[in-house]
Coordinates of C-alpha atoms in Angstrom, one line a residue:
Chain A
X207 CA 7.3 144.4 116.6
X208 CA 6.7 142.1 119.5
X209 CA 9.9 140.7 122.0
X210 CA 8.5 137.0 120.8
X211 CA 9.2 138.7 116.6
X212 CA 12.5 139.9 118.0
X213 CA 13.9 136.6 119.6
X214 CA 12.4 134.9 116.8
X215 CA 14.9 137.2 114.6
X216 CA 17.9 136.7 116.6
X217 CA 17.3 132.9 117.0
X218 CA 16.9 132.6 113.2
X219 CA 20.1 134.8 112.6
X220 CA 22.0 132.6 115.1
X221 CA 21.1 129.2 113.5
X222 CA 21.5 131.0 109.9
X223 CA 24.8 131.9 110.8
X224 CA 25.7 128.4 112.6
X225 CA 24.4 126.9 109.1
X226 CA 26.8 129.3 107.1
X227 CA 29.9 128.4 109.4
X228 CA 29.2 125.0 109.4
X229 CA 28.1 124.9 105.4
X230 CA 31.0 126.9 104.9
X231 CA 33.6 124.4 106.8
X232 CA 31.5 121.6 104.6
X233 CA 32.2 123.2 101.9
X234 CA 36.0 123.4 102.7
X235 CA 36.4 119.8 103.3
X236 CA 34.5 119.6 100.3
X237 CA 36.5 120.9 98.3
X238 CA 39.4 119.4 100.0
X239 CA 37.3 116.0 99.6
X240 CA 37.0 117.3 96.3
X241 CA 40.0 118.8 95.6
X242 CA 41.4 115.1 96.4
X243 CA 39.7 113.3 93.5
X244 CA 40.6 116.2 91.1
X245 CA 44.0 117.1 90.4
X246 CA 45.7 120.3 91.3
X247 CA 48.1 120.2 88.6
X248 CA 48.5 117.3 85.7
X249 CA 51.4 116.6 83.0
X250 CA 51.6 114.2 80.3
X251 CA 54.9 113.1 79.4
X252 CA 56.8 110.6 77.5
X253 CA 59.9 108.8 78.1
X254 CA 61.7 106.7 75.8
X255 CA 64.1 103.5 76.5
X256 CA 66.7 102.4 74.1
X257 CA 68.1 98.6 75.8
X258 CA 71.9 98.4 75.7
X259 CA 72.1 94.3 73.7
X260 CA 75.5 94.4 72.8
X261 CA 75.7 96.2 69.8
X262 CA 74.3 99.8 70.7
X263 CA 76.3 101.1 73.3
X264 CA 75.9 105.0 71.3
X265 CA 72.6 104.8 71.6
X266 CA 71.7 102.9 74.4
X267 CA 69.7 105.0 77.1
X268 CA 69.3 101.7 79.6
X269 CA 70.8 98.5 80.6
X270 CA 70.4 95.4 82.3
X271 CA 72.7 95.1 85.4
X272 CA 71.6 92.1 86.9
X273 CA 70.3 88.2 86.5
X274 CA 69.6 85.5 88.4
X275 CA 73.2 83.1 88.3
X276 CA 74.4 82.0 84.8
X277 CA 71.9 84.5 82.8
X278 CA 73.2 86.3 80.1
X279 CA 72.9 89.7 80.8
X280 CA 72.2 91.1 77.1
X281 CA 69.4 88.4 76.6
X282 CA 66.4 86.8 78.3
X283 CA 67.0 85.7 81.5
X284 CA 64.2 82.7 80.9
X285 CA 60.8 84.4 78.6
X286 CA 60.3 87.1 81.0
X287 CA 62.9 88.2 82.5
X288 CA 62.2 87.5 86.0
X289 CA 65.5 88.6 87.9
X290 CA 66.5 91.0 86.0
X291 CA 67.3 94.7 86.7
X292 CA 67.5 97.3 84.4
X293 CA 68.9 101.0 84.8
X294 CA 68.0 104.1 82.7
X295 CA 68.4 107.3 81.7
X296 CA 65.5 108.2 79.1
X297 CA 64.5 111.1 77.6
X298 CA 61.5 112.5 78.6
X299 CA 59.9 114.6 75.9
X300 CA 56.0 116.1 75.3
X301 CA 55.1 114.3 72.6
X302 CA 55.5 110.6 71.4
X303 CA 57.9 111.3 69.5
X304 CA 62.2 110.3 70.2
X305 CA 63.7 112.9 68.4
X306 CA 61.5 115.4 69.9
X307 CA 63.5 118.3 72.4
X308 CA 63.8 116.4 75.8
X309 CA 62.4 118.6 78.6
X310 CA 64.5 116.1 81.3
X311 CA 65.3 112.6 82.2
X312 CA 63.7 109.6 83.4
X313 CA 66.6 108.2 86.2
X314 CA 66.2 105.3 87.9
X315 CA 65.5 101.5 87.9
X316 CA 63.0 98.6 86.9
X317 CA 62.8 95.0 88.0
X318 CA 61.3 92.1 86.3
X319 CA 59.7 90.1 88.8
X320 CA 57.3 87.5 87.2
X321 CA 58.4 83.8 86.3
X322 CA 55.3 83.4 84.3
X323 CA 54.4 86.6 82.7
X324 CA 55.7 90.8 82.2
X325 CA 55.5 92.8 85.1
X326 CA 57.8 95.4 86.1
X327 CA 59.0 97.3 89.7
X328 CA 59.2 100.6 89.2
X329 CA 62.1 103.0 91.3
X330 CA 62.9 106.3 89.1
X331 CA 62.8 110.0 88.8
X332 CA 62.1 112.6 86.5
X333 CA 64.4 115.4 86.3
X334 CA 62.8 118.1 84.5
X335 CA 64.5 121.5 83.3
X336 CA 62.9 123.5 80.7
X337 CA 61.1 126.6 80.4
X338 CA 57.9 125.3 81.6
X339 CA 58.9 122.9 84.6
X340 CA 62.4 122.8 86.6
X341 CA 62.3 120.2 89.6
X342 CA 62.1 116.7 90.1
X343 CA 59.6 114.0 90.7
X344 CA 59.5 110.6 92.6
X345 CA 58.0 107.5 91.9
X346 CA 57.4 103.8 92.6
X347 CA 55.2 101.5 92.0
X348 CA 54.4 97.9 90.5
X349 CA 53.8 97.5 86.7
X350 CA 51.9 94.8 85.4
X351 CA 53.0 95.7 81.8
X352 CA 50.6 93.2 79.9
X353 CA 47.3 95.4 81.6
X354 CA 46.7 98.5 79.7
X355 CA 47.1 101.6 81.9
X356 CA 48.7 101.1 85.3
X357 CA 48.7 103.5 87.7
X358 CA 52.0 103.9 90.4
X359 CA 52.5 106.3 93.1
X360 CA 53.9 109.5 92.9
X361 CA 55.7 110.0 96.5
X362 CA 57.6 113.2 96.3
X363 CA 58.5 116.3 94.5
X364 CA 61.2 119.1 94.3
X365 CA 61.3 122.1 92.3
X366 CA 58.3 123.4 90.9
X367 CA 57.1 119.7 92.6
X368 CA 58.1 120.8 96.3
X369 CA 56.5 117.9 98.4
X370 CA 53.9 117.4 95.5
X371 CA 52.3 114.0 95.8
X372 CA 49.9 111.7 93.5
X373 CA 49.0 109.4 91.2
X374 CA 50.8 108.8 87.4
X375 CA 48.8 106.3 85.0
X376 CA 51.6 104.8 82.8
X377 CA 50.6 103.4 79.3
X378 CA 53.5 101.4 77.0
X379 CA 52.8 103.4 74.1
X380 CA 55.2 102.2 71.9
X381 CA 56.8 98.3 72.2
X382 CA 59.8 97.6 69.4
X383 CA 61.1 93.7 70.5
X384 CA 64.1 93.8 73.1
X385 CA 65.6 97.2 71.9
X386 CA 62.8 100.0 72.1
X387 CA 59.7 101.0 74.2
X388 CA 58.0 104.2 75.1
X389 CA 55.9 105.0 78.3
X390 CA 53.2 107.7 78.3
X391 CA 53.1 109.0 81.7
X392 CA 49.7 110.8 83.3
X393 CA 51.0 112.6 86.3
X394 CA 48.1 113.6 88.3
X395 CA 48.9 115.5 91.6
X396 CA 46.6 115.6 94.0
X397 CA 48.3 117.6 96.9
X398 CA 50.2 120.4 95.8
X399 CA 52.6 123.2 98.1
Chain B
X223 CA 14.7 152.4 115.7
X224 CA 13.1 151.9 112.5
X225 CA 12.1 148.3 111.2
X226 CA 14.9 148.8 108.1
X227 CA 17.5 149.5 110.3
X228 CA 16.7 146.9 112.4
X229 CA 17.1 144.7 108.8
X230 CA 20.5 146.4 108.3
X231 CA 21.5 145.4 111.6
X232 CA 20.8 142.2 111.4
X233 CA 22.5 141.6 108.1
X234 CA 25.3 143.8 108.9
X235 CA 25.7 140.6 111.8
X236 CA 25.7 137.7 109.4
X237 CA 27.9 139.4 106.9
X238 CA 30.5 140.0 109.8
X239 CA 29.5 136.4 111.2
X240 CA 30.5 135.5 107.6
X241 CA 32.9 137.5 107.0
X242 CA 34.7 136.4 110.3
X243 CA 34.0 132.8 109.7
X244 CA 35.2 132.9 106.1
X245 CA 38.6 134.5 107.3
X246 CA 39.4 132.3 110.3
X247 CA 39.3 129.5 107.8
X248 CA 41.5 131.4 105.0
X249 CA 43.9 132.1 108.1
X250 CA 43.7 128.6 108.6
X251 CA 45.0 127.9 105.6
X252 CA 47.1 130.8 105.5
X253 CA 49.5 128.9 107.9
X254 CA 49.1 125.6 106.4
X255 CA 50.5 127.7 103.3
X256 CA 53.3 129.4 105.7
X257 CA 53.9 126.0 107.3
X258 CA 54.6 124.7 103.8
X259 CA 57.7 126.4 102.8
X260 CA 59.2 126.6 106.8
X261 CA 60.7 123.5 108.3
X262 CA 58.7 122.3 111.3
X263 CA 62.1 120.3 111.9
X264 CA 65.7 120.4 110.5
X265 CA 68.3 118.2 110.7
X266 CA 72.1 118.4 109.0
X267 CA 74.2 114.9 109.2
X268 CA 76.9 113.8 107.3
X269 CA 77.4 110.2 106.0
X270 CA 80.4 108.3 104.7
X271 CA 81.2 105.9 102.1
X272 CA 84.0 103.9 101.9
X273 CA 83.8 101.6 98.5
X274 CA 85.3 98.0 98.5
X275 CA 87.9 97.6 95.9
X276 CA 89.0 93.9 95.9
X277 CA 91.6 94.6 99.2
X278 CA 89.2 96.9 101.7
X279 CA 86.9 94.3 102.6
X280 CA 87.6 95.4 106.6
X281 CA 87.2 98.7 105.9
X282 CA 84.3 99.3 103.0
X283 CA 81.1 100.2 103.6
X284 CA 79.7 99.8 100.5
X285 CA 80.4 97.6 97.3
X286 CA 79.5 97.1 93.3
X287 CA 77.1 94.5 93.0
X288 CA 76.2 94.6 89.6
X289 CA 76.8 96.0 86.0
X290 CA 76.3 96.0 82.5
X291 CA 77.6 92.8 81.0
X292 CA 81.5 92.0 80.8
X293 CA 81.9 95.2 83.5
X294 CA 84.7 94.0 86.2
X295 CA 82.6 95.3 89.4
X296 CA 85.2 96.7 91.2
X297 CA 86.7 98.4 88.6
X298 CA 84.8 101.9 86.3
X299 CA 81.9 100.3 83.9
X300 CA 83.0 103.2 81.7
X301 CA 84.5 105.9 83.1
X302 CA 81.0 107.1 84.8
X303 CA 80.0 103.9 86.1
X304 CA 76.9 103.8 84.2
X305 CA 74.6 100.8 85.1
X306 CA 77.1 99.6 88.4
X307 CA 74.6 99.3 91.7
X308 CA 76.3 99.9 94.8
X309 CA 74.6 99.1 98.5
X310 CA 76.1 100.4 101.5
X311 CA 75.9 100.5 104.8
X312 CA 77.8 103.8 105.8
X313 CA 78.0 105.4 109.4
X314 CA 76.3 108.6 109.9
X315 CA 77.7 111.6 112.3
X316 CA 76.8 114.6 113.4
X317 CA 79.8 116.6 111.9
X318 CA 82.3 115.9 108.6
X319 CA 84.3 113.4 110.8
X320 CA 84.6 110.2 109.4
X321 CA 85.7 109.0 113.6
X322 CA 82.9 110.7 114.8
X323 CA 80.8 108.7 117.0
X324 CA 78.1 107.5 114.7
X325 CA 74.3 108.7 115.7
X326 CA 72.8 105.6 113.4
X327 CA 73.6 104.2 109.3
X328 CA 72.7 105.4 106.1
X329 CA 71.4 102.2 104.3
X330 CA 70.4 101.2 100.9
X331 CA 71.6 101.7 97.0
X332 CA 72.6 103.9 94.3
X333 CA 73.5 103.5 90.9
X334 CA 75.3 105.6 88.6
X335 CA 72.8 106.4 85.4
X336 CA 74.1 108.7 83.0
X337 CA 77.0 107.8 80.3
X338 CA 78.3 111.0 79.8
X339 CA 78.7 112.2 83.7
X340 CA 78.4 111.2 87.0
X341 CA 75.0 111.2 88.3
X342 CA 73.2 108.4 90.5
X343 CA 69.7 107.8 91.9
X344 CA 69.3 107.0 95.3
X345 CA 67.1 104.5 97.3
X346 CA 68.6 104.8 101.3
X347 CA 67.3 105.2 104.7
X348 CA 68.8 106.6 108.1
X349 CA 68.0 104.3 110.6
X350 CA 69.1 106.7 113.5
X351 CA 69.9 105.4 117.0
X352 CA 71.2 108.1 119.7
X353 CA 70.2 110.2 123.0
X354 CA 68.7 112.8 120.5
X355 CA 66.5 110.3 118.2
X356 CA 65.4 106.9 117.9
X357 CA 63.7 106.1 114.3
X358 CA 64.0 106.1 110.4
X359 CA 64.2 108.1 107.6
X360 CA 63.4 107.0 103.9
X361 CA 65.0 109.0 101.2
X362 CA 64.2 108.6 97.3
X363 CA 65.5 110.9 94.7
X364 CA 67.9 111.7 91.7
X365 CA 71.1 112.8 92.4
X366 CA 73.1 115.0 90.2
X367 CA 76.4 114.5 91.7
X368 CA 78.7 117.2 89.7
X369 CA 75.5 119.8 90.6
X370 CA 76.6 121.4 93.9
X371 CA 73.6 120.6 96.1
X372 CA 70.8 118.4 94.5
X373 CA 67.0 117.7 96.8
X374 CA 65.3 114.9 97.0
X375 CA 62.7 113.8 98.6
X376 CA 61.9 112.3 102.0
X377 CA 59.2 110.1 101.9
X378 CA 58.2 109.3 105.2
X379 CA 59.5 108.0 108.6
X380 CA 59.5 106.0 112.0
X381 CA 59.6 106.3 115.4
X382 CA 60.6 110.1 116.0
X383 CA 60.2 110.7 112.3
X384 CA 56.7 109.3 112.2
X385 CA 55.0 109.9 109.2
X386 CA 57.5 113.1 108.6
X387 CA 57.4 114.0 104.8
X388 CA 60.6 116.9 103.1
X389 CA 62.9 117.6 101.4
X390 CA 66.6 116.6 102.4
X391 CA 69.4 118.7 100.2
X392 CA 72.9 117.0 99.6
X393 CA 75.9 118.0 99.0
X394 CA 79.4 116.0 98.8
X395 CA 80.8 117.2 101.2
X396 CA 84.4 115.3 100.4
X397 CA 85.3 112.7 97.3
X398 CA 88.4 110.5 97.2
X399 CA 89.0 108.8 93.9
X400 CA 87.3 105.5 93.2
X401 CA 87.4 104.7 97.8
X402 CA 85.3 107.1 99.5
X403 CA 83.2 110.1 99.9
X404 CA 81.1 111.9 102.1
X405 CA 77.7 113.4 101.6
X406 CA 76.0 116.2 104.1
X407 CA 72.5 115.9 104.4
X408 CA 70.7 119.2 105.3
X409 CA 67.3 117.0 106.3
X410 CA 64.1 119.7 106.2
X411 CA 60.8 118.0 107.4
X412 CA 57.8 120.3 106.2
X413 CA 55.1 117.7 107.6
X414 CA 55.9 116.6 111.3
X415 CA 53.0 114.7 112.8
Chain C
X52 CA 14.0 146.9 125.0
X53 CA 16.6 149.4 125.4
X54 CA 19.3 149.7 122.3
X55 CA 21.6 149.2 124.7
X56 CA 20.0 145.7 125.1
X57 CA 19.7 145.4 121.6
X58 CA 23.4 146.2 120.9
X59 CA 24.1 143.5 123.5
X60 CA 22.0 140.7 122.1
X61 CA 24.0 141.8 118.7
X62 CA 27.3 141.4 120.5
X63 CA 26.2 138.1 122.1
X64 CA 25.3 136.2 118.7
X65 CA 28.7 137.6 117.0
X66 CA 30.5 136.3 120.0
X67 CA 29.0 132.9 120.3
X68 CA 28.9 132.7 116.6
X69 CA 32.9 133.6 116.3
X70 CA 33.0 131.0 119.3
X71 CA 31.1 128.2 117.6
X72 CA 33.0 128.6 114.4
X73 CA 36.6 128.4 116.2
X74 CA 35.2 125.3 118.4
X75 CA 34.1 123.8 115.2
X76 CA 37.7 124.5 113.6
X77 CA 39.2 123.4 116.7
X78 CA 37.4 120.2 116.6
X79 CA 38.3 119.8 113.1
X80 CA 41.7 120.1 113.4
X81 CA 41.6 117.9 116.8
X82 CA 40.3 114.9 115.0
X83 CA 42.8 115.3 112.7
X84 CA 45.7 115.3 115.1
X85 CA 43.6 112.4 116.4
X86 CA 43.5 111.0 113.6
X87 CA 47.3 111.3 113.1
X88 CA 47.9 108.3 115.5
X89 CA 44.9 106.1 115.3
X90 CA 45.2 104.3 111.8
X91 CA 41.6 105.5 109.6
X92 CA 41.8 101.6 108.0
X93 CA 44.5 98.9 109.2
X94 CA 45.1 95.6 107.3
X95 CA 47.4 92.4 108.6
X96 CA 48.7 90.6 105.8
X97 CA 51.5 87.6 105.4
X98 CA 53.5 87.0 102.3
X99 CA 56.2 84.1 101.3
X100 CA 59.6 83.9 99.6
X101 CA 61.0 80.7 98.4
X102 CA 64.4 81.8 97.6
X103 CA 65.7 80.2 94.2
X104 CA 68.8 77.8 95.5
X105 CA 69.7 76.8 92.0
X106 CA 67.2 73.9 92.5
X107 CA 63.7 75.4 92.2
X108 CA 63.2 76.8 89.9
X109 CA 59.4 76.1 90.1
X110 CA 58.7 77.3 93.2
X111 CA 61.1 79.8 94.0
X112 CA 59.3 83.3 94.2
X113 CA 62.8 85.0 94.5
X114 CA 66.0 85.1 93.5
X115 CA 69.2 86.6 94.5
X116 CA 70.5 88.5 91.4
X117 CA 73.1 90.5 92.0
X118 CA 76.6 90.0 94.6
X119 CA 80.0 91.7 95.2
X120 CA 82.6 90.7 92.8
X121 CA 83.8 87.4 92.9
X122 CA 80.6 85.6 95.0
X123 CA 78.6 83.0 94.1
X124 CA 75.2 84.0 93.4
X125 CA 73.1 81.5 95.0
X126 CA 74.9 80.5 98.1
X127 CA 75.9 83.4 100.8
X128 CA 78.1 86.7 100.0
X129 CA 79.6 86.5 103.0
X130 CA 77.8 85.2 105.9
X131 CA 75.8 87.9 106.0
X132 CA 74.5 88.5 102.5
X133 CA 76.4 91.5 102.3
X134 CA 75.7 93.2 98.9
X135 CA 73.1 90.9 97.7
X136 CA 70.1 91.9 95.8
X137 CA 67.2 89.8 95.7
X138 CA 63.7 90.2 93.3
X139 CA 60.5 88.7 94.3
X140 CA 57.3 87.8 93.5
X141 CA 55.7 86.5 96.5
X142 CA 52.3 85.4 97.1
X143 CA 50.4 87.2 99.5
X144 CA 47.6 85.9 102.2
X145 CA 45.5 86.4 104.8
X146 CA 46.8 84.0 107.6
X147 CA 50.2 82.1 107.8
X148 CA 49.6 79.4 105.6
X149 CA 51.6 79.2 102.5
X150 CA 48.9 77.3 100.5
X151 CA 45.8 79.6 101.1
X152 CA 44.3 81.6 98.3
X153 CA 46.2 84.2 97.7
X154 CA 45.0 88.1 97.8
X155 CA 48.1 89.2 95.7
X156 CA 50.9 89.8 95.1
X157 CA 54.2 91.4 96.9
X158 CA 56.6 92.3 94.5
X159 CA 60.1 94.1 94.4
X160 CA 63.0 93.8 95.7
X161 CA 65.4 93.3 99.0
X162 CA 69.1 94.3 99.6
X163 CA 71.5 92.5 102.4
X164 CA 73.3 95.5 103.4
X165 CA 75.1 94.8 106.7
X166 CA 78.8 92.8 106.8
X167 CA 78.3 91.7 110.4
X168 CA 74.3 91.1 110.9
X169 CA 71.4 90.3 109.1
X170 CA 70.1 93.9 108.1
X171 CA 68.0 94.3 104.6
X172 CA 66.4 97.5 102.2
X173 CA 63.0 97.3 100.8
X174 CA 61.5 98.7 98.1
X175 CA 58.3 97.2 97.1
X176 CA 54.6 96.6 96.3
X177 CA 51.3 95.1 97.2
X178 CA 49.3 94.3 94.2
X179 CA 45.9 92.9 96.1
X180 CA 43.6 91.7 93.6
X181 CA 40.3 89.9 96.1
X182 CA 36.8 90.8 97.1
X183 CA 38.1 93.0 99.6
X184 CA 40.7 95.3 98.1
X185 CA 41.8 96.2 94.3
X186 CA 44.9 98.1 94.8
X187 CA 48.6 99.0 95.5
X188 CA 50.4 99.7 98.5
X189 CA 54.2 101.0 97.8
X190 CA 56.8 100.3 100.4
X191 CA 60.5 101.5 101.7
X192 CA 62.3 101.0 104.8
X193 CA 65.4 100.2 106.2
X194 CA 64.3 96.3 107.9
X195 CA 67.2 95.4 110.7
X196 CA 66.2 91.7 110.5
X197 CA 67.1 90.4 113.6
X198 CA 64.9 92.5 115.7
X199 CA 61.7 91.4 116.6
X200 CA 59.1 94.1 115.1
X201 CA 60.5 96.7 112.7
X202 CA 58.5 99.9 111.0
X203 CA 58.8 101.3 107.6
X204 CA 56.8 103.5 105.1
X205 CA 53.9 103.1 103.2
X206 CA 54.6 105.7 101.0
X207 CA 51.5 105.5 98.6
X208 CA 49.2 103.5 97.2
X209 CA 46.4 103.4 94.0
X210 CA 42.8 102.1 93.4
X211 CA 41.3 101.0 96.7
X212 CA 44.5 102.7 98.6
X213 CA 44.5 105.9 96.6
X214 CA 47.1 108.8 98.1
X215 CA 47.2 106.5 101.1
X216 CA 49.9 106.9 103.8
X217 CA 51.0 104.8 106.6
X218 CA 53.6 102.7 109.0
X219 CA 53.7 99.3 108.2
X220 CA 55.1 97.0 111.3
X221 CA 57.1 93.5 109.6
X222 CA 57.6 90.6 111.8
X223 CA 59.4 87.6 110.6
X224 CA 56.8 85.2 111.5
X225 CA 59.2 82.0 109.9
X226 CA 62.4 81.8 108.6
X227 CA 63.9 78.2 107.3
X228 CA 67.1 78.1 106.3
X229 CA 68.2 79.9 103.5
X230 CA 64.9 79.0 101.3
X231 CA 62.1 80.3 103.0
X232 CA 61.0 83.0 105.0
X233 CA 57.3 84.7 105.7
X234 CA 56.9 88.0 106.9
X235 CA 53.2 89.2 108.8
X236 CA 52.6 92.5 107.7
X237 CA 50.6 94.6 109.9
X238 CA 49.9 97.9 108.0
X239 CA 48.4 100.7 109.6
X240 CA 47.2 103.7 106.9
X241 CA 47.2 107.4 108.5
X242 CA 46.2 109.2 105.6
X243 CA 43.3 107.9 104.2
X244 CA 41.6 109.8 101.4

């Protein structure tokens, strides 16, 4: 073996091992990169919201709290709503179904904010307590209800969701007049504790 | 020094190179993991709320601006307040004093969303102003008020609290009838930037 | 070439390769703490609320829906708002001119929550629907009106602003009266992903 073979060796086992270390950091933020466009944990959920009009205070799970001056408050405050804030307390069960076992409650608000069409602002919570989740998650977001899947933020976590963040895709699954719809919910986090 | 232990030698090296690289990164994230579930800042302040109730107006910090239909607003809608907003503007100190020198205010809503017991969900920031810190803190969350202490989350922040994201516990810390209460806030940042 | 060489070339390359993968690390985790306070994308954008004055119906893009007891909705609770939600839907653009295209959409609401200033709460969204962006930003932060800049969250966003984070700075850039106001909205993302 010459000293030119040995150098050769060592040079080629220090740039082989730079490669590794640096493929190997790649690879890292690669899978962070990754990692950020594939979730770490996902849940599909349903929450269900029965509006108070009067009649169904037993049943009721939501209620709208506030109009623009000289709305009605059980009725349309003009076709869509605009002004008008709702607050709820929903059951959130796994399947589509109302009467299924709630796993926890959907807490919080919406706002509709169009004059000329539905859209929603979204402020709420799930509270989740059942064998396979305990915690709670955050969200807000807009909600053009008319488009097909929307997707709002998902901003904070405690729990089993400690300082979780990510995405939720929100579908109306289920629209019954002025008394009944149903959200699906796709919780996708992306950055998990 | 035969040519096969030379071999050995050599990838004895990059295994070690590998091995050392691969660990330095695991260690890496090691304490991003350790970092997670340790506050890199803490913070405990309380905040009190004194409600208007038709006669306080001097006095209040926070009033009923809305309800469910045919609710008197200063009054219970119900006898857990389901669907009543409240906004405040409460003083917050650095001990359980309500004449404590205030460090900044708590500011924002609540509303009470359950029929059958008291819970709320809260939208607030502490816009903190004092020798110590200079900045705001945005808190979203559900709040099961007859649960001892309830976390939510906090969000993000300004100034000193730039870009912070945690988890803040509460705890009521006193409750006076339908006029005032007072909530200590044990604030644990787990991102500080 | 002694072995005592050869061990020393050995040592050498472990050393400098431990040192290059640290440095590498190092550098890593510099440009993120770099990256921390130099925004990774940064957008200025203006939006416009014509406040509904029981007149406007047509153009108003907000409206005040909610009051303490006893106010009237659409003139002042107080002097200062005090306890006053408003809902908007405000058209958003790229300079200061009411009647350019719009880019989207800020929607959500506001909250006068100070007795003796002008101090507000924000919770809300930028839907951006142009060439440039497709996306939502989500907002919250305590907004003390009367000073000249003022910072609060960007707490998430979706589509073009997936998982984003950031400090947006609001400047009341016109205010007429009590039926329209612009704000310039200069945000400034941290987190990019």
């Amino acid at each position: 073996m010459t000293s030119i073979t040995r150098i050769s060796i060592l040079l080629l086992t220090l740039s082989l091992t730079f490669f590794l270390a640096m493929s190997t950091l790649a690879s890292a933020q690669g899978m962070k990169k990754q990692h950020a466009y594939k979730p770490c944990k996902q849940l599909v959920l349903y929450f269900h919201d029965i509006i108070y009009n009067g009649k169904n205070a037993g049943n009721a799970t939501s209620a709208i709290v506030a109009a623009p001056e000289g709305a009605n408050l059980t009725i349309l405050a003009g076709q869509f709503h605009f002004g008008n804030i709702a607050i709820f307390d929903d059951p959130i069960t796994l399947d589509n179904n109302l009467h299924s076992e709630p796993v926890g409650r959907a807490q919080g608000l919406y706002i509709y904010d169009t004059k000329n069409t539905f859209t929603a602002w979204l402020g709420f919570s799930f509270a989740l307590n059942s064998t396979d989740y305990e915690g709670t998650i955050n969200f807000v977001g807009a909600d053009p209800i008319m488009v097909k899947t929307r997707d709002i933020s998902v901003m904070g976590g405690t729990g089993d969701f400690f300082m979780h963040r990510g995405v939720a895709t929100i579908m109306t699954d289920a629209f019954e007049g002025q008394v009944y719809f149903r959200l699906r919910v796709d919780i996708k986090f992306y950055e998990c504790w």
